[in-house]
Amino acid sequence: FERRSLLLGTVEGVGQDIVLACTHLDLTERGRRQQQQRLIEKLSGFSSSQVPVLLGGDFNDWNGRTRAYLCEN
């Protein structure tokens, strides 16, 4: 299996910064859940500061569960 990671950066905007995140989640359901939890922990600090976060990448989410899981948390 390939190593997976998160690219994270901040774009300084006029009047407001935006956090950009790009990830490539695991092929297995168990691996994706673990990565999703770490992703939520990593990005949770930005939600308290009212900075918009844009998340993209390859979620390997054939059953459509990732979006709901991330939005709930």
Tab-separated table of N, CA, C and O in Angstrom:
chain	number	residue	atom	x	y	z
A	1	PHE	N	0.830	-1.195	0.000
A	1	PHE	CA	0.000	0.000	0.000
A	1	PHE	C	0.868	1.249	0.000
A	1	PHE	O	1.971	1.261	0.541
A	2	GLU	N	0.337	2.294	-0.577
A	2	GLU	CA	1.057	3.559	-0.655
A	2	GLU	C	0.945	4.329	0.648
A	2	GLU	O	-0.039	4.230	1.364
A	3	ARG	N	1.943	5.144	0.921
A	3	ARG	CA	1.862	6.060	2.059
A	3	ARG	C	0.887	7.175	1.703
A	3	ARG	O	0.814	7.598	0.558
A	4	ARG	N	0.156	7.652	2.675
A	4	ARG	CA	-0.819	8.725	2.469
A	4	ARG	C	-0.416	9.908	3.320
A	4	ARG	O	0.214	9.765	4.366
A	5	SER	N	-0.789	11.103	2.874
A	5	SER	CA	-0.406	12.289	3.628
A	5	SER	C	-1.414	13.411	3.413
A	5	SER	O	-2.409	13.249	2.704
A	6	LEU	N	-1.121	14.529	4.019
A	6	LEU	CA	-1.959	15.719	3.920
A	6	LEU	C	-1.076	16.896	3.548
A	6	LEU	O	-0.042	17.125	4.183
A	7	LEU	N	-1.459	17.604	2.509
A	7	LEU	CA	-0.807	18.870	2.172
A	7	LEU	C	-1.679	19.963	2.761
A	7	LEU	O	-2.897	19.975	2.561
A	8	LEU	N	-1.069	20.886	3.472
A	8	LEU	CA	-1.821	21.908	4.176
A	8	LEU	C	-1.119	23.240	4.006
A	8	LEU	O	0.102	23.343	4.169
A	9	GLY	N	-1.874	24.263	3.657
A	9	GLY	CA	-1.305	25.586	3.493
A	9	GLY	C	-2.356	26.661	3.694
A	9	GLY	O	-3.554	26.386	3.709
A	10	THR	N	-1.894	27.874	3.857
A	10	THR	CA	-2.781	29.016	4.031
A	10	THR	C	-2.510	30.020	2.921
A	10	THR	O	-1.358	30.338	2.639
A	11	VAL	N	-3.571	30.480	2.306
A	11	VAL	CA	-3.480	31.520	1.290
A	11	VAL	C	-3.922	32.813	1.946
A	11	VAL	O	-5.024	32.890	2.501
A	12	GLU	N	-3.054	33.799	1.904
A	12	GLU	CA	-3.387	35.091	2.488
A	12	GLU	C	-4.224	35.874	1.491
A	12	GLU	O	-3.774	36.192	0.396
A	13	GLY	N	-5.449	36.151	1.885
A	13	GLY	CA	-6.356	36.877	1.022
A	13	GLY	C	-6.514	38.313	1.471
A	13	GLY	O	-6.004	38.721	2.506
A	14	VAL	N	-7.218	39.069	0.680
A	14	VAL	CA	-7.511	40.453	1.040
A	14	VAL	C	-8.650	40.426	2.043
A	14	VAL	O	-9.782	40.080	1.715
A	15	GLY	N	-8.340	40.694	3.283
A	15	GLY	CA	-9.358	40.713	4.314
A	15	GLY	C	-9.575	39.394	5.015
A	15	GLY	O	-10.073	39.361	6.124
A	16	GLN	N	-9.211	38.247	4.385
A	16	GLN	CA	-9.423	36.957	5.029
A	16	GLN	C	-8.511	35.897	4.419
A	16	GLN	O	-8.365	35.803	3.200
A	17	ASP	N	-7.912	35.099	5.283
A	17	ASP	CA	-7.095	33.981	4.833
A	17	ASP	C	-7.990	32.778	4.560
A	17	ASP	O	-9.099	32.684	5.076
A	18	ILE	N	-7.483	31.836	3.769
A	18	ILE	CA	-8.185	30.593	3.477
A	18	ILE	C	-7.185	29.450	3.662
A	18	ILE	O	-6.061	29.513	3.179
A	19	VAL	N	-7.603	28.416	4.368
A	19	VAL	CA	-6.776	27.228	4.548
A	19	VAL	C	-7.111	26.245	3.432
A	19	VAL	O	-8.280	25.937	3.196
A	20	LEU	N	-6.081	25.778	2.743
A	20	LEU	CA	-6.246	24.789	1.680
A	20	LEU	C	-5.639	23.473	2.154
A	20	LEU	O	-4.522	23.447	2.669
A	21	ALA	N	-6.392	22.391	2.000
A	21	ALA	CA	-5.916	21.070	2.406
A	21	ALA	C	-6.194	20.087	1.280
A	21	ALA	O	-7.249	20.118	0.655
A	22	CYS	N	-5.232	19.222	1.026
A	22	CYS	CA	-5.386	18.204	-0.003
A	22	CYS	C	-4.888	16.880	0.566
A	22	CYS	O	-3.809	16.816	1.154
A	23	THR	N	-5.689	15.838	0.402
A	23	THR	CA	-5.340	14.552	0.981
A	23	THR	C	-5.603	13.420	0.000
A	23	THR	O	-6.268	13.603	-1.012
A	24	HIS	N	-5.060	12.274	0.309
A	24	HIS	CA	-5.277	11.062	-0.474
A	24	HIS	C	-5.532	9.952	0.534
A	24	HIS	O	-4.598	9.463	1.164
A	25	LEU	N	-6.788	9.590	0.699
A	25	LEU	CA	-7.156	8.628	1.728
A	25	LEU	C	-6.899	7.189	1.298
A	25	LEU	O	-6.808	6.876	0.114
A	26	ASP	N	-6.815	6.328	2.287
A	26	ASP	CA	-6.504	4.918	2.123
A	26	ASP	C	-7.551	4.194	1.283
A	26	ASP	O	-8.699	4.642	1.161
A	27	LEU	N	-7.170	3.051	0.747
A	27	LEU	CA	-8.093	2.235	-0.041
A	27	LEU	C	-9.047	1.423	0.838
A	27	LEU	O	-10.134	1.058	0.403
A	28	THR	N	-8.651	1.150	2.078
A	28	THR	CA	-9.488	0.339	2.959
A	28	THR	C	-10.386	1.222	3.824
A	28	THR	O	-10.011	2.336	4.190
A	29	GLU	N	-11.540	0.702	4.177
A	29	GLU	CA	-12.482	1.442	5.030
A	29	GLU	C	-11.856	1.775	6.384
A	29	GLU	O	-11.965	2.895	6.871
A	30	ARG	N	-11.197	0.807	6.973
A	30	ARG	CA	-10.563	1.025	8.283
A	30	ARG	C	-9.490	2.110	8.201
A	30	ARG	O	-9.410	2.991	9.047
A	31	GLY	N	-8.670	2.045	7.183
A	31	GLY	CA	-7.619	3.042	6.997
A	31	GLY	C	-8.186	4.435	6.777
A	31	GLY	O	-7.679	5.419	7.319
A	32	ARG	N	-9.257	4.511	5.980
A	32	ARG	CA	-9.895	5.816	5.731
A	32	ARG	C	-10.454	6.403	7.021
A	32	ARG	O	-10.321	7.598	7.272
A	33	ARG	N	-11.088	5.579	7.846
A	33	ARG	CA	-11.651	6.062	9.118
A	33	ARG	C	-10.555	6.638	10.014
A	33	ARG	O	-10.737	7.691	10.623
A	34	GLN	N	-9.442	5.953	10.102
A	34	GLN	CA	-8.335	6.448	10.910
A	34	GLN	C	-7.809	7.778	10.366
A	34	GLN	O	-7.557	8.715	11.124
A	35	GLN	N	-7.666	7.852	9.063
A	35	GLN	CA	-7.177	9.081	8.444
A	35	GLN	C	-8.192	10.208	8.588
A	35	GLN	O	-7.816	11.363	8.797
A	36	GLN	N	-9.464	9.894	8.466
A	36	GLN	CA	-10.501	10.917	8.622
A	36	GLN	C	-10.457	11.500	10.023
A	36	GLN	O	-10.586	12.710	10.201
A	37	GLN	N	-10.268	10.658	11.024
A	37	GLN	CA	-10.204	11.142	12.401
A	37	GLN	C	-8.999	12.056	12.597
A	37	GLN	O	-9.099	13.107	13.214
A	38	ARG	N	-7.847	11.665	12.060
A	38	ARG	CA	-6.656	12.515	12.152
A	38	ARG	C	-6.857	13.818	11.398
A	38	ARG	O	-6.413	14.883	11.830
A	39	LEU	N	-7.536	13.750	10.265
A	39	LEU	CA	-7.825	14.946	9.478
A	39	LEU	C	-8.716	15.907	10.262
A	39	LEU	O	-8.463	17.116	10.318
A	40	ILE	N	-9.737	15.387	10.907
A	40	ILE	CA	-10.630	16.207	11.724
A	40	ILE	C	-9.851	16.859	12.865
A	40	ILE	O	-10.011	18.058	13.138
A	41	GLU	N	-8.985	16.097	13.524
A	41	GLU	CA	-8.178	16.646	14.611
A	41	GLU	C	-7.267	17.761	14.110
A	41	GLU	O	-7.126	18.796	14.750
A	42	LYS	N	-6.659	17.554	12.953
A	42	LYS	CA	-5.724	18.536	12.393
A	42	LYS	C	-6.438	19.830	11.987
A	42	LYS	O	-5.934	20.926	12.209
A	43	LEU	N	-7.633	19.709	11.404
A	43	LEU	CA	-8.336	20.884	10.891
A	43	LEU	C	-9.249	21.544	11.924
A	43	LEU	O	-9.728	22.652	11.699
A	44	SER	N	-9.472	20.901	13.063
A	44	SER	CA	-10.407	21.451	14.049
A	44	SER	C	-9.942	22.787	14.619
A	44	SER	O	-10.755	23.623	14.987
A	45	GLY	N	-8.663	23.006	14.695
A	45	GLY	CA	-8.152	24.280	15.196
A	45	GLY	C	-8.530	25.453	14.320
A	45	GLY	O	-8.688	26.579	14.798
A	46	PHE	N	-8.718	25.221	13.051
A	46	PHE	CA	-9.092	26.296	12.143
A	46	PHE	C	-10.563	26.660	12.275
A	46	PHE	O	-10.934	27.807	12.086
A	47	SER	N	-11.405	25.699	12.614
A	47	SER	CA	-12.838	25.980	12.721
A	47	SER	C	-13.134	26.939	13.870
A	47	SER	O	-14.057	27.730	13.792
A	48	SER	N	-12.322	26.889	14.922
A	48	SER	CA	-12.551	27.799	16.044
A	48	SER	C	-12.093	29.221	15.724
A	48	SER	O	-12.522	30.164	16.364
A	49	SER	N	-11.250	29.376	14.717
A	49	SER	CA	-10.758	30.714	14.364
A	49	SER	C	-11.552	31.354	13.226
A	49	SER	O	-11.199	32.402	12.745
A	50	GLN	N	-12.598	30.690	12.777
A	50	GLN	CA	-13.473	31.203	11.721
A	50	GLN	C	-12.750	31.400	10.386
A	50	GLN	O	-13.160	32.223	9.572
A	51	VAL	N	-11.687	30.653	10.149
A	51	VAL	CA	-10.983	30.686	8.872
A	51	VAL	C	-11.600	29.621	7.974
A	51	VAL	O	-11.711	28.463	8.373
A	52	PRO	N	-12.014	29.982	6.760
A	52	PRO	CA	-12.574	28.980	5.851
A	52	PRO	C	-11.535	27.918	5.488
A	52	PRO	O	-10.357	28.221	5.318
A	53	VAL	N	-11.985	26.674	5.394
A	53	VAL	CA	-11.114	25.556	5.032
A	53	VAL	C	-11.676	24.908	3.772
A	53	VAL	O	-12.851	24.553	3.714
A	54	LEU	N	-10.830	24.764	2.760
A	54	LEU	CA	-11.207	24.094	1.521
A	54	LEU	C	-10.435	22.785	1.458
A	54	LEU	O	-9.206	22.776	1.445
A	55	LEU	N	-11.164	21.666	1.450
A	55	LEU	CA	-10.561	20.338	1.454
A	55	LEU	C	-10.835	19.650	0.126
A	55	LEU	O	-11.967	19.596	-0.336
A	56	GLY	N	-9.786	19.120	-0.457
A	56	GLY	CA	-9.926	18.386	-1.710
A	56	GLY	C	-8.996	17.190	-1.708
A	56	GLY	O	-8.227	16.985	-0.782
A	57	GLY	N	-9.087	16.399	-2.743
A	57	GLY	CA	-8.184	15.270	-2.863
A	57	GLY	C	-8.884	14.022	-3.355
A	57	GLY	O	-10.003	14.062	-3.847
A	58	ASP	N	-8.212	12.911	-3.178
A	58	ASP	CA	-8.747	11.612	-3.569
A	58	ASP	C	-9.181	10.904	-2.292
A	58	ASP	O	-8.357	10.482	-1.486
A	59	PHE	N	-10.488	10.782	-2.101
A	59	PHE	CA	-11.018	10.199	-0.876
A	59	PHE	C	-11.222	8.690	-0.986
A	59	PHE	O	-11.523	8.053	0.015
A	60	ASN	N	-11.068	8.127	-2.169
A	60	ASN	CA	-11.290	6.686	-2.375
A	60	ASN	C	-12.582	6.238	-1.699
A	60	ASN	O	-12.633	5.219	-1.022
A	61	ASP	N	-13.622	7.011	-1.900
A	61	ASP	CA	-14.876	6.825	-1.172
A	61	ASP	C	-15.954	6.279	-2.093
A	61	ASP	O	-16.876	6.980	-2.491
A	62	TRP	N	-15.843	5.002	-2.412
A	62	TRP	CA	-16.775	4.395	-3.353
A	62	TRP	C	-18.176	4.238	-2.780
A	62	TRP	O	-19.143	4.168	-3.516
A	63	ASN	N	-18.289	4.170	-1.465
A	63	ASN	CA	-19.610	3.974	-0.860
A	63	ASN	C	-20.240	5.268	-0.343
A	63	ASN	O	-21.308	5.243	0.251
A	64	GLY	N	-19.588	6.406	-0.535
A	64	GLY	CA	-20.175	7.706	-0.206
A	64	GLY	C	-20.297	8.018	1.275
A	64	GLY	O	-21.164	8.779	1.658
A	65	ARG	N	-19.420	7.492	2.114
A	65	ARG	CA	-19.515	7.719	3.556
A	65	ARG	C	-18.623	8.849	4.067
A	65	ARG	O	-18.875	9.402	5.128
A	66	THR	N	-17.571	9.165	3.342
A	66	THR	CA	-16.592	10.139	3.840
A	66	THR	C	-17.187	11.519	4.040
A	66	THR	O	-16.979	12.162	5.070
A	67	ARG	N	-17.937	12.010	3.081
A	67	ARG	CA	-18.516	13.356	3.177
A	67	ARG	C	-19.379	13.492	4.433
A	67	ARG	O	-19.231	14.441	5.194
A	68	ALA	N	-20.246	12.531	4.644
A	68	ALA	CA	-21.129	12.582	5.813
A	68	ALA	C	-20.321	12.547	7.102
A	68	ALA	O	-20.588	13.300	8.039
A	69	TYR	N	-19.308	11.687	7.160
A	69	TYR	CA	-18.487	11.569	8.362
A	69	TYR	C	-17.752	12.871	8.660
A	69	TYR	O	-17.737	13.341	9.796
A	70	LEU	N	-17.142	13.465	7.643
A	70	LEU	CA	-16.401	14.707	7.856
A	70	LEU	C	-17.336	15.870	8.212
A	70	LEU	O	-16.987	16.700	9.039
A	71	CYS	N	-18.488	15.923	7.600
A	71	CYS	CA	-19.426	17.022	7.872
A	71	CYS	C	-20.042	16.913	9.273
A	71	CYS	O	-20.353	17.928	9.890
A	72	GLU	N	-20.224	15.699	9.770
A	72	GLU	CA	-20.786	15.504	11.106
A	72	GLU	C	-19.791	15.913	12.185
A	72	GLU	O	-20.186	16.297	13.272
A	73	ASN	N	-18.516	15.791	11.887
A	73	ASN	CA	-17.482	16.061	12.881
A	73	ASN	C	-16.812	17.366	12.575
A	73	ASN	O	-16.086	17.930	13.166
